[in-house]
Coordinates of C-alpha atoms and ligand atoms in Angstrom, one line a residue:
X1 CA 122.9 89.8 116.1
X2 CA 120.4 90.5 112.8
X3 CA 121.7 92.5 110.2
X4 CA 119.7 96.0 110.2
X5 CA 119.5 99.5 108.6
X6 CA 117.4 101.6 106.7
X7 CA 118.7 100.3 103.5
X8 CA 115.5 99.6 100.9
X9 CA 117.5 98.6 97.7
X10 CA 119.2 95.9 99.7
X11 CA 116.1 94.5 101.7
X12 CA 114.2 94.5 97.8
X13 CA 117.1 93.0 97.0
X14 CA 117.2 90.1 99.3
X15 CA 113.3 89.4 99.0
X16 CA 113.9 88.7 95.1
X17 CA 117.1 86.5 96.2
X18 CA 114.1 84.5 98.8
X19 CA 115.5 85.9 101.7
X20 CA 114.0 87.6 105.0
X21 CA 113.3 90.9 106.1
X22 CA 112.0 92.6 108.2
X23 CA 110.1 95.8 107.7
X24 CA 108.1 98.6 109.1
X25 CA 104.7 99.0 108.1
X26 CA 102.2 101.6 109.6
X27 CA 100.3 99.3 111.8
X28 CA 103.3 96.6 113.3
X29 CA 107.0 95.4 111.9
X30 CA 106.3 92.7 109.5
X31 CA 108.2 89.6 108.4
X32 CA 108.1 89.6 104.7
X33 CA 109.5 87.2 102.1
X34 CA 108.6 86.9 98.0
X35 CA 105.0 86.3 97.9
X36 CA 105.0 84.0 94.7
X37 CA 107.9 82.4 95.8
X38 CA 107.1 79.3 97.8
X39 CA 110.5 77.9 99.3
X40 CA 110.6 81.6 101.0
X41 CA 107.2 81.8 102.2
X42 CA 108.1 78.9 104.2
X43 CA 111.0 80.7 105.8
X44 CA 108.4 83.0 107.5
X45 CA 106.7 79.7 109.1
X46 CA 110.1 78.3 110.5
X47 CA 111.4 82.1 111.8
X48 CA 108.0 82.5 113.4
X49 CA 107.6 79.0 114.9
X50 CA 104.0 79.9 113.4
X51 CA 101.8 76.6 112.8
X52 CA 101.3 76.3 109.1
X53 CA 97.6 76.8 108.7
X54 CA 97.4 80.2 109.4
X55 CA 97.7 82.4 105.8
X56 CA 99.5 85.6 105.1
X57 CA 99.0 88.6 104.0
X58 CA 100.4 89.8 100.7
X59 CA 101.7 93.3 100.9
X60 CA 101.3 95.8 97.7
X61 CA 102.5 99.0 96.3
X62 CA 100.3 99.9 93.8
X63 CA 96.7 99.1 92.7
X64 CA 97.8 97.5 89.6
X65 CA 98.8 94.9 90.6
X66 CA 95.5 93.7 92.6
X67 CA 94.9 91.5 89.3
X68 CA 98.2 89.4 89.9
X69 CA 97.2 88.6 93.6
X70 CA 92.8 88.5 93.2
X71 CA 91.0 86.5 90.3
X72 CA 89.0 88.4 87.8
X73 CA 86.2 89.5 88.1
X74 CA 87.3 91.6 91.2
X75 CA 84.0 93.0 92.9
X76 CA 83.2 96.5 92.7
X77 CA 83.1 96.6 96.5
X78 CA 86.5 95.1 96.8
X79 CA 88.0 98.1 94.1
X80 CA 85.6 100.3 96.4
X81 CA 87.2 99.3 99.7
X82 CA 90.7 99.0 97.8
X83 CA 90.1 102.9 96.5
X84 CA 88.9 104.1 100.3
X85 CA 91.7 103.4 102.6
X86 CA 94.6 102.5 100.6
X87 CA 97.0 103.1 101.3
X88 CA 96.3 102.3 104.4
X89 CA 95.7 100.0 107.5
X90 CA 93.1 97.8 105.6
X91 CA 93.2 94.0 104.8
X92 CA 91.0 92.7 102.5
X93 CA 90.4 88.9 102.0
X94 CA 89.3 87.9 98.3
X95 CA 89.5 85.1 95.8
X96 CA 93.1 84.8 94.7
X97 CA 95.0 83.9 91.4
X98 CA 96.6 80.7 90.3
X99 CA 99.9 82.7 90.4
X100 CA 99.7 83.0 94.3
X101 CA 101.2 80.1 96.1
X102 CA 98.6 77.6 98.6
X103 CA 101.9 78.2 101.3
X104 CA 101.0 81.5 101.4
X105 CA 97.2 81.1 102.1
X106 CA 97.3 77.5 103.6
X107 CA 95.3 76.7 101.0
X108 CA 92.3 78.5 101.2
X109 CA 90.9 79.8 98.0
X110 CA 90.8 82.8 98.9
X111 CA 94.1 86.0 100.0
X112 CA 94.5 88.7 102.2
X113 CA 96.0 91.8 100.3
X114 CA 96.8 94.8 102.1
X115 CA 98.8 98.2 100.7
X116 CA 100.2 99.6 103.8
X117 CA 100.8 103.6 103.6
X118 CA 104.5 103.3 105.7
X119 CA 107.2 105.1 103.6
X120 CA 109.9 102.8 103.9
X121 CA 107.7 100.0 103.0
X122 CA 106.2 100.9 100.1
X123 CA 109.3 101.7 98.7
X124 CA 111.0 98.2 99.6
X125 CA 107.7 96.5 98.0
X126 CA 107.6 98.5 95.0
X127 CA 111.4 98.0 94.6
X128 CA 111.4 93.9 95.0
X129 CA 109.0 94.2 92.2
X130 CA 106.4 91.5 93.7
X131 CA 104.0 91.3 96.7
X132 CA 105.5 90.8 99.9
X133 CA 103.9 88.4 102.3
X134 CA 104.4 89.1 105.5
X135 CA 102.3 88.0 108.9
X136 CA 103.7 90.5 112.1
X137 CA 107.4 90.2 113.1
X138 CA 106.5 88.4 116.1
X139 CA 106.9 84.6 117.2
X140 CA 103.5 82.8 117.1
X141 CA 101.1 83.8 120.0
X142 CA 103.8 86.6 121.3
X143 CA 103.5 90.5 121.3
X144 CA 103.0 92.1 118.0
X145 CA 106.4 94.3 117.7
X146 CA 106.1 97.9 116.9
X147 CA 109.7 99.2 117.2
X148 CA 113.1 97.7 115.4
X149 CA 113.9 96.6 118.7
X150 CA 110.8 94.1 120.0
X151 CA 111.5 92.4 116.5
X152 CA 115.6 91.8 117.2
X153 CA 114.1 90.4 120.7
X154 CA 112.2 87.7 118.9
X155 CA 113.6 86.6 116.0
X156 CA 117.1 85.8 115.7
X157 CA 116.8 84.0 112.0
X158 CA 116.4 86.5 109.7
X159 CA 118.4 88.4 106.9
X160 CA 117.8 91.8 107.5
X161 CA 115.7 93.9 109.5
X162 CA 114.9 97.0 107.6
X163 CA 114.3 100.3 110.4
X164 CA 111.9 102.5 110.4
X165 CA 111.2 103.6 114.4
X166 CA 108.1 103.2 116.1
X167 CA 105.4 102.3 114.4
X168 CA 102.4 104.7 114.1
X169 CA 99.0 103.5 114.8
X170 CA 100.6 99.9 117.0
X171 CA 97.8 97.5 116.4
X172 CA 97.3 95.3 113.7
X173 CA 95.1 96.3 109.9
X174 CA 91.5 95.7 110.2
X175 CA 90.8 92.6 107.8
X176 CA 87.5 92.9 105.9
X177 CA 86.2 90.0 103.7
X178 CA 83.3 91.1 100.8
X179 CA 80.2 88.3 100.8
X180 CA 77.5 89.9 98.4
X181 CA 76.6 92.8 99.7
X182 CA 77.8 93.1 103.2
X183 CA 81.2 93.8 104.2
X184 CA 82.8 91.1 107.2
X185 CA 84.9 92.4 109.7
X186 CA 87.2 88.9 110.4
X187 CA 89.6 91.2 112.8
X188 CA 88.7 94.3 114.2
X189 CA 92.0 97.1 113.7
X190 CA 92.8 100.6 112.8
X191 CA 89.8 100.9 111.0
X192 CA 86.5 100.8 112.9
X193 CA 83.0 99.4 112.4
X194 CA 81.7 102.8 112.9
X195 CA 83.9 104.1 109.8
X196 CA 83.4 101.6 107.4
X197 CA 79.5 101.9 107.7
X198 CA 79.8 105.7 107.5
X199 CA 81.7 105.2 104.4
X200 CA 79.4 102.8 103.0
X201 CA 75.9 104.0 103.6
X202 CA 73.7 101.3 102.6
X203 CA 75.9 98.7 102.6
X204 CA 75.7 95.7 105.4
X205 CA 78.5 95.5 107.8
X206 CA 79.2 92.9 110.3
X207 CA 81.5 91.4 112.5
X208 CA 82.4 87.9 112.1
X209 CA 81.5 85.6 114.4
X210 CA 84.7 84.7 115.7
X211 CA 84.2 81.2 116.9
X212 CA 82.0 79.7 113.7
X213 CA 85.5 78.1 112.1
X214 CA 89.0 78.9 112.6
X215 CA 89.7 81.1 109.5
X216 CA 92.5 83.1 111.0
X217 CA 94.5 83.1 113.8
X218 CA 94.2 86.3 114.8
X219 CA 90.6 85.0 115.4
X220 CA 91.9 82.5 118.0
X221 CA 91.2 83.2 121.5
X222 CA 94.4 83.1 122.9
X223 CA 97.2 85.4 120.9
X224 CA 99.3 88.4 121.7
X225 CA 100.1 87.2 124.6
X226 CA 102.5 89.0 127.2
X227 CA 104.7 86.3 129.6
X228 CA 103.4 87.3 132.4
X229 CA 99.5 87.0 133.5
X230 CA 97.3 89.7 132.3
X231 CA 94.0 90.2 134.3
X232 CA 91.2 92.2 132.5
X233 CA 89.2 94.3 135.3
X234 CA 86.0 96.2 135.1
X235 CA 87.1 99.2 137.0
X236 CA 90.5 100.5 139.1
X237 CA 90.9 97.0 141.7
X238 CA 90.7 97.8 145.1
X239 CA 93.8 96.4 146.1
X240 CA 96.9 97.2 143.9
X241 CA 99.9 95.1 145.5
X242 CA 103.3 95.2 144.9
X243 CA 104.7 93.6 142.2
X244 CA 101.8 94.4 139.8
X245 CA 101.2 96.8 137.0
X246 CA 98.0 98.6 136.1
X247 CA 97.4 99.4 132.9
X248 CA 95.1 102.3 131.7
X249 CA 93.8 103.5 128.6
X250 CA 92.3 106.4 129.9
X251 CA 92.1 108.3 133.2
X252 CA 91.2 106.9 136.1
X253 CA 91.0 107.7 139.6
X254 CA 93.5 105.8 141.9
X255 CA 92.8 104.2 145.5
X256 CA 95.4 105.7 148.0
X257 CA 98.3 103.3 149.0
X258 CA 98.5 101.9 145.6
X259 CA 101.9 99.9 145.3
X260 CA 101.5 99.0 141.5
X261 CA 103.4 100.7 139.3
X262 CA 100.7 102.5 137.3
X263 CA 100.9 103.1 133.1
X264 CA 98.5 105.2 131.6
X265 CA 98.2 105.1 127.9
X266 CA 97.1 108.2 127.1
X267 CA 96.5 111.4 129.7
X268 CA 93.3 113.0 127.6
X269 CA 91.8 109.9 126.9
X270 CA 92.5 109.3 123.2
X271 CA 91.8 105.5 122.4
X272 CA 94.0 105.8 119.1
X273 CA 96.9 107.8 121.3
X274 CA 96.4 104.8 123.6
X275 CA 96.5 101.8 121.1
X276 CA 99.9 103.3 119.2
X277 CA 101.2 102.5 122.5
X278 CA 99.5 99.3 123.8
X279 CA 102.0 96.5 122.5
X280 CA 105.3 99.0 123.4
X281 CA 104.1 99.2 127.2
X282 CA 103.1 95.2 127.1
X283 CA 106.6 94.4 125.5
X284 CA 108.2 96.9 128.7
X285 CA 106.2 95.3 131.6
X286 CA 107.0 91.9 129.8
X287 CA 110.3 92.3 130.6
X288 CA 110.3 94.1 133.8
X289 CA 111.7 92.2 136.9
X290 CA 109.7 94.7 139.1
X291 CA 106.1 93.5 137.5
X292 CA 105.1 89.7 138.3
X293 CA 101.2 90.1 136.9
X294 CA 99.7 93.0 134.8
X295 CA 96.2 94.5 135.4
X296 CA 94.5 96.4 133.0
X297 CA 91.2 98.6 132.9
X298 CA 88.8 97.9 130.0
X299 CA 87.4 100.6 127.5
X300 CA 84.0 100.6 125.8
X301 CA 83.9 98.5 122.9
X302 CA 82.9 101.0 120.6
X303 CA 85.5 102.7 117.5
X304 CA 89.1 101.6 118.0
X305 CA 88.2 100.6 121.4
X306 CA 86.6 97.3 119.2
X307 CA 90.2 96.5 118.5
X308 CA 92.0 97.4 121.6
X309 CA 89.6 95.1 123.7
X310 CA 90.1 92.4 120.7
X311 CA 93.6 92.4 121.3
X312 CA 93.4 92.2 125.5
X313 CA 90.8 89.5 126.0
X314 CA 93.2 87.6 123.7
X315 CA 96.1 88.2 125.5
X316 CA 93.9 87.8 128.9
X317 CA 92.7 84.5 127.6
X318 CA 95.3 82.3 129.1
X319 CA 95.1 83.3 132.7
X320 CA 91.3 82.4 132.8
X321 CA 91.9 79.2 130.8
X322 CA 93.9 76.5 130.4
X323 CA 95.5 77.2 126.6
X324 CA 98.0 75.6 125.0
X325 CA 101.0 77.3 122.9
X326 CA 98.9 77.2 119.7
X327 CA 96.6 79.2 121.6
X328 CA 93.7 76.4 121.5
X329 CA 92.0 75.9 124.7
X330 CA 92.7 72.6 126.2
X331 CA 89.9 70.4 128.3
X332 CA 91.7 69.6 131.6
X333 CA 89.3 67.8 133.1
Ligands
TXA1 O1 98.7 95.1 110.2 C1 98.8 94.0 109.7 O2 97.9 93.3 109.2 C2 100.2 93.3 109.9 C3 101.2 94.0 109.1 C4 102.6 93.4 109.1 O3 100.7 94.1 107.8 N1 100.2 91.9 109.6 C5 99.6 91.0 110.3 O4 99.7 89.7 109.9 O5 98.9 91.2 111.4 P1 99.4 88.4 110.7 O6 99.8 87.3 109.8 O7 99.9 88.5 112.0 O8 97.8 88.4 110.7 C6 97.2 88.2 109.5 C7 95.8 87.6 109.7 C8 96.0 86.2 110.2 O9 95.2 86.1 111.4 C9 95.5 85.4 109.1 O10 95.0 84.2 109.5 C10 94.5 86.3 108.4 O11 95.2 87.5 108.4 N2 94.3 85.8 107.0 C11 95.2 85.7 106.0 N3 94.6 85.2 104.9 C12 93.4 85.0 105.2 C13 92.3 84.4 104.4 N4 92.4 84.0 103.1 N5 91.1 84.3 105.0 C14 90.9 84.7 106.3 N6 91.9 85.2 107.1 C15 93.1 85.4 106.5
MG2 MG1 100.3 88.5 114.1

């Protein structure tokens, strides 16, 4: 059993001595450690089981201290972005500082900084006195945890899990990267498309293209996956055996004599209701005997719908192909 609690001076406490927490942020549970302090980072690779190429993100408490983290000159659309939505579910990737270890960004030039807006976090950050990286409190390739519980599940190896109940919005920051003038999406998340080029009129915003170069494993396309096959459909299937569980976002109508057990996300239809609650009813039919395979209903890729579909073609992924437990498709020919 982990030692938890809602204790911040202890968890700041044990990320200055190098040690492991846990911790709630707004989006998912995080696994943090002292960002500037190697020997811990690694910690976070071995508790995770995560390969070591993919980077972290360094969590912050205050604007201030962007300087320690991103070289000078930062870019006016960086501060811009920075100023917007933190704090806040935003991530955004930037040149980074001597004083930032290459463990923490696999040694890419470049860091992903985020200031989450969670309570308890900010606090524990702003108390340990340094940035806190932290990738999701997850094992590699598994569900993302948003509740105290999904992360004692997982990971058995840490110091402390800090508390802080469910999480609110469920689904990973939005990571943005700044080339020029146009603002990247790498990984679609709480913030949409559609709001960042509101909020930046004249500004160019795009999405990456996920398969040009593997620059973060959220960008793989097998990850967050369930144990269990996951089958993206269209529309209601006909046939709903026993055994099975649909999963629906929305509303929908269903066929008479349905066995599956059915899970609907949210009754009025509210995407961002819906994705709060996506990885807490993934982690449930993961573990329940009565459910063999999972079905789920897709939603227009449009807003946070961008993210939700993200996140279930990824953890679809491995039913249609063969992928191995890095989440790299394999040839099996
Ligand atoms: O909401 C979140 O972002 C959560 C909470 C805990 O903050 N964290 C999270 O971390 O989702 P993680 O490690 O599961 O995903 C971070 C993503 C990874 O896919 C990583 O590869 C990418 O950020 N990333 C980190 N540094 C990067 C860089 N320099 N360039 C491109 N991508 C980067
Ligand atoms: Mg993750």
């Amino acid at each position: 059993m982990i030692k938890s609690g809602k204790d911040t001076i202890f968890a700041s406490k044990l990320i200055k001595e190098g040690k492991l927490v846990a911790f709630p942020t707004e989006t998912v549970y995080g696994l943090g450690a002292n960002g500037f302090d190697a020997k811990a980072v690694a910690r976070i690779f071995e508790a995770k089981k995560r390969p070591s190429f993919d980077p972290l993100i360094l969590h912050i408490s205050s604007i201030e201290e962007l300087p320690t983290v991103f070289k000078k000159p930062i870019s006016p659309m960086i501060m811009q972005l920075a100023e917007k939505y933190w704090p806040g579910p935003l991530t955004i990737v930037g040149p980074k500082t001597a004083k930032v270890p290459d463990i923490v960004t696999s040694g890419l030039k470049t860091v992903a900084v985020r200031m989450p807006r969670n309570k308890v976090a900010l606090k524990m950050i702003k108390q340990a006195g340094v940035p806190v990286a932290a990738p999701s409190a997850n094992l590699f390739g598994r569900l993302s945890p948003t509740t105290p519980e999904h992360v004692k599940e997982q990971l058995s190896t840490i110091d402390y899990l800090l508390e802080g109940g469910k999480t609110d919005i469920g689904l990973e920051s939005t990571i943005v990267t700044v080339n020029g003038k146009t603002i990247e999406i790498l990984r679609p998340g709480g913030i949409s498309m559609d709001q960042l080029q509101q909020d930046f009129p004249g500004v160019n915003v795009v999405m990456s293209a996920t398969e040009k170069h593997i620059q973060a494993p959220g960008q793989l396309r097998s990850h967050y996956s369930p144990r269990k096959p996951l089958y993206l459909h269209d529309s209601v299937p006909d046939k709903l055996p026993e055994y099975a569980a649909l999963l629906l976002f929305e509303p929908h109508p269903i066929p008479e004599g349905a066995k599956s057990k059915i899970v609907l996300l949210s009754s009025t239809g509210d995407l961002t209701e819906a994705a709060a609650n996506m990885f807490a009813v993934l982690h449930d039919l993961e573990d329940d005997p009565e459910v063999e395979q999972i079905y789920a209903v897709r939603v227009k890729e449009e807003g946070i719908g961008m993210a939700i579909m993200d996140r279930m073609k990824k953890a679809a992924y491995r039913y249609s192909h063969f992928v191995d437990d890095q989440g790299m498709v394999r040839d099996e020919s």
